[in-house]
Amino acid sequence: MNRPIVCIDARLRPGTSGGVETMIAGLAGALSRLTDGDEEYLFLTYPDTDEWLRPYLGGPARALPVAEGAVRGAGLRRIKGWVERALPGARFL
């Protein structure tokens, strides 16, 4: 059976988003501590600015760096491709 995958768009520049950055860090920390399911949580980040989020990630939550501007245009199709490469066997419904 395939693991459910949840993608969270955490692509922001540290120090520029105030409460959003704090909320995403809290969400990452909470999801990282979950042990009762088989879900995986992928936080989409910019490759060169994800260090602010990494201390909060662990367990079923991890960063998936994506190039800046890469989601524009093809959107969901590109995200699916990144996830499928990061997690072989991943499937979207």
Coordinates of C-alpha atoms in Angstrom, one line a residue:
M1 CA 0.0 0.0 0.0
N2 CA 1.3 3.5 -0.8
R3 CA 1.9 6.0 2.0
P4 CA -0.3 9.1 1.9
I5 CA 1.8 12.2 1.1
V6 CA 1.0 15.7 2.1
C7 CA 2.9 18.6 0.4
I8 CA 3.1 21.9 2.2
D9 CA 4.4 24.9 0.3
A10 CA 7.0 26.4 2.7
R11 CA 8.9 28.4 0.0
L12 CA 9.7 31.7 1.6
R13 CA 12.7 33.8 2.4
P14 CA 13.5 33.7 6.2
G15 CA 12.8 36.9 8.0
T16 CA 10.4 38.2 5.5
S17 CA 7.1 36.4 6.3
G18 CA 6.7 37.0 10.0
G19 CA 3.8 35.0 11.4
V20 CA 3.7 32.6 8.4
E21 CA 7.3 31.5 9.1
T22 CA 6.5 30.9 12.7
M23 CA 3.3 29.0 11.8
I24 CA 5.1 26.7 9.3
A25 CA 7.9 26.0 11.8
G26 CA 5.3 25.0 14.4
L27 CA 3.4 22.9 11.9
A28 CA 6.7 21.2 10.9
G29 CA 7.6 20.5 14.5
A30 CA 4.2 19.0 15.3
L31 CA 4.0 16.8 12.2
S32 CA 7.5 15.6 12.8
R33 CA 6.5 14.1 16.1
L34 CA 3.5 12.1 14.8
T35 CA 3.9 8.4 15.2
D36 CA 0.3 7.1 14.8
G37 CA 0.0 7.0 11.0
D38 CA 2.0 6.3 7.8
E39 CA 1.7 9.7 6.2
E40 CA 4.7 11.5 4.9
Y41 CA 4.9 15.3 5.0
L42 CA 7.0 17.1 2.4
F43 CA 7.7 20.8 2.9
L44 CA 8.5 22.4 -0.4
T45 CA 11.4 24.8 0.2
Y46 CA 13.9 26.9 -1.9
P47 CA 17.2 25.0 -2.0
D48 CA 19.3 27.8 -0.8
T49 CA 17.1 29.0 2.0
D50 CA 15.7 26.0 3.8
E51 CA 18.0 26.1 6.8
W52 CA 15.4 28.0 8.9
L53 CA 13.0 25.0 8.6
R54 CA 15.4 22.0 9.0
P55 CA 15.7 22.1 12.8
Y56 CA 11.9 21.5 13.0
L57 CA 11.8 18.5 10.6
G58 CA 12.2 14.9 11.4
G59 CA 10.2 11.6 11.5
P60 CA 7.6 11.7 8.8
A61 CA 8.4 15.3 7.8
R62 CA 11.2 16.4 5.5
A63 CA 12.2 19.2 3.1
L64 CA 11.9 18.9 -0.6
P65 CA 13.9 21.6 -2.2
V66 CA 12.5 23.0 -5.5
A67 CA 13.9 25.7 -7.7
E68 CA 12.5 29.2 -7.4
G69 CA 9.7 29.8 -9.8
A70 CA 9.5 26.1 -10.8
V71 CA 5.9 25.7 -9.7
R72 CA 4.6 28.4 -12.0
G73 CA 3.0 27.1 -15.2
A74 CA 2.8 23.3 -14.9
G75 CA 2.1 23.6 -11.1
L76 CA 0.7 20.3 -9.7
R77 CA 2.2 18.2 -12.5
R78 CA 5.7 19.4 -11.6
I79 CA 5.2 18.9 -7.9
K80 CA 4.0 15.4 -8.6
G81 CA 7.2 14.8 -10.6
W82 CA 9.4 16.0 -7.7
V83 CA 7.6 13.9 -5.2
E84 CA 7.7 10.8 -7.4
R85 CA 11.5 11.2 -7.9
A86 CA 12.0 11.8 -4.1
L87 CA 9.8 8.9 -3.2
P88 CA 9.9 6.1 -5.8
G89 CA 6.6 4.3 -5.8
A90 CA 4.6 7.4 -4.7
R91 CA 1.2 7.7 -6.3
F92 CA -1.3 10.5 -6.5
L93 CA -5.0 10.0 -6.5

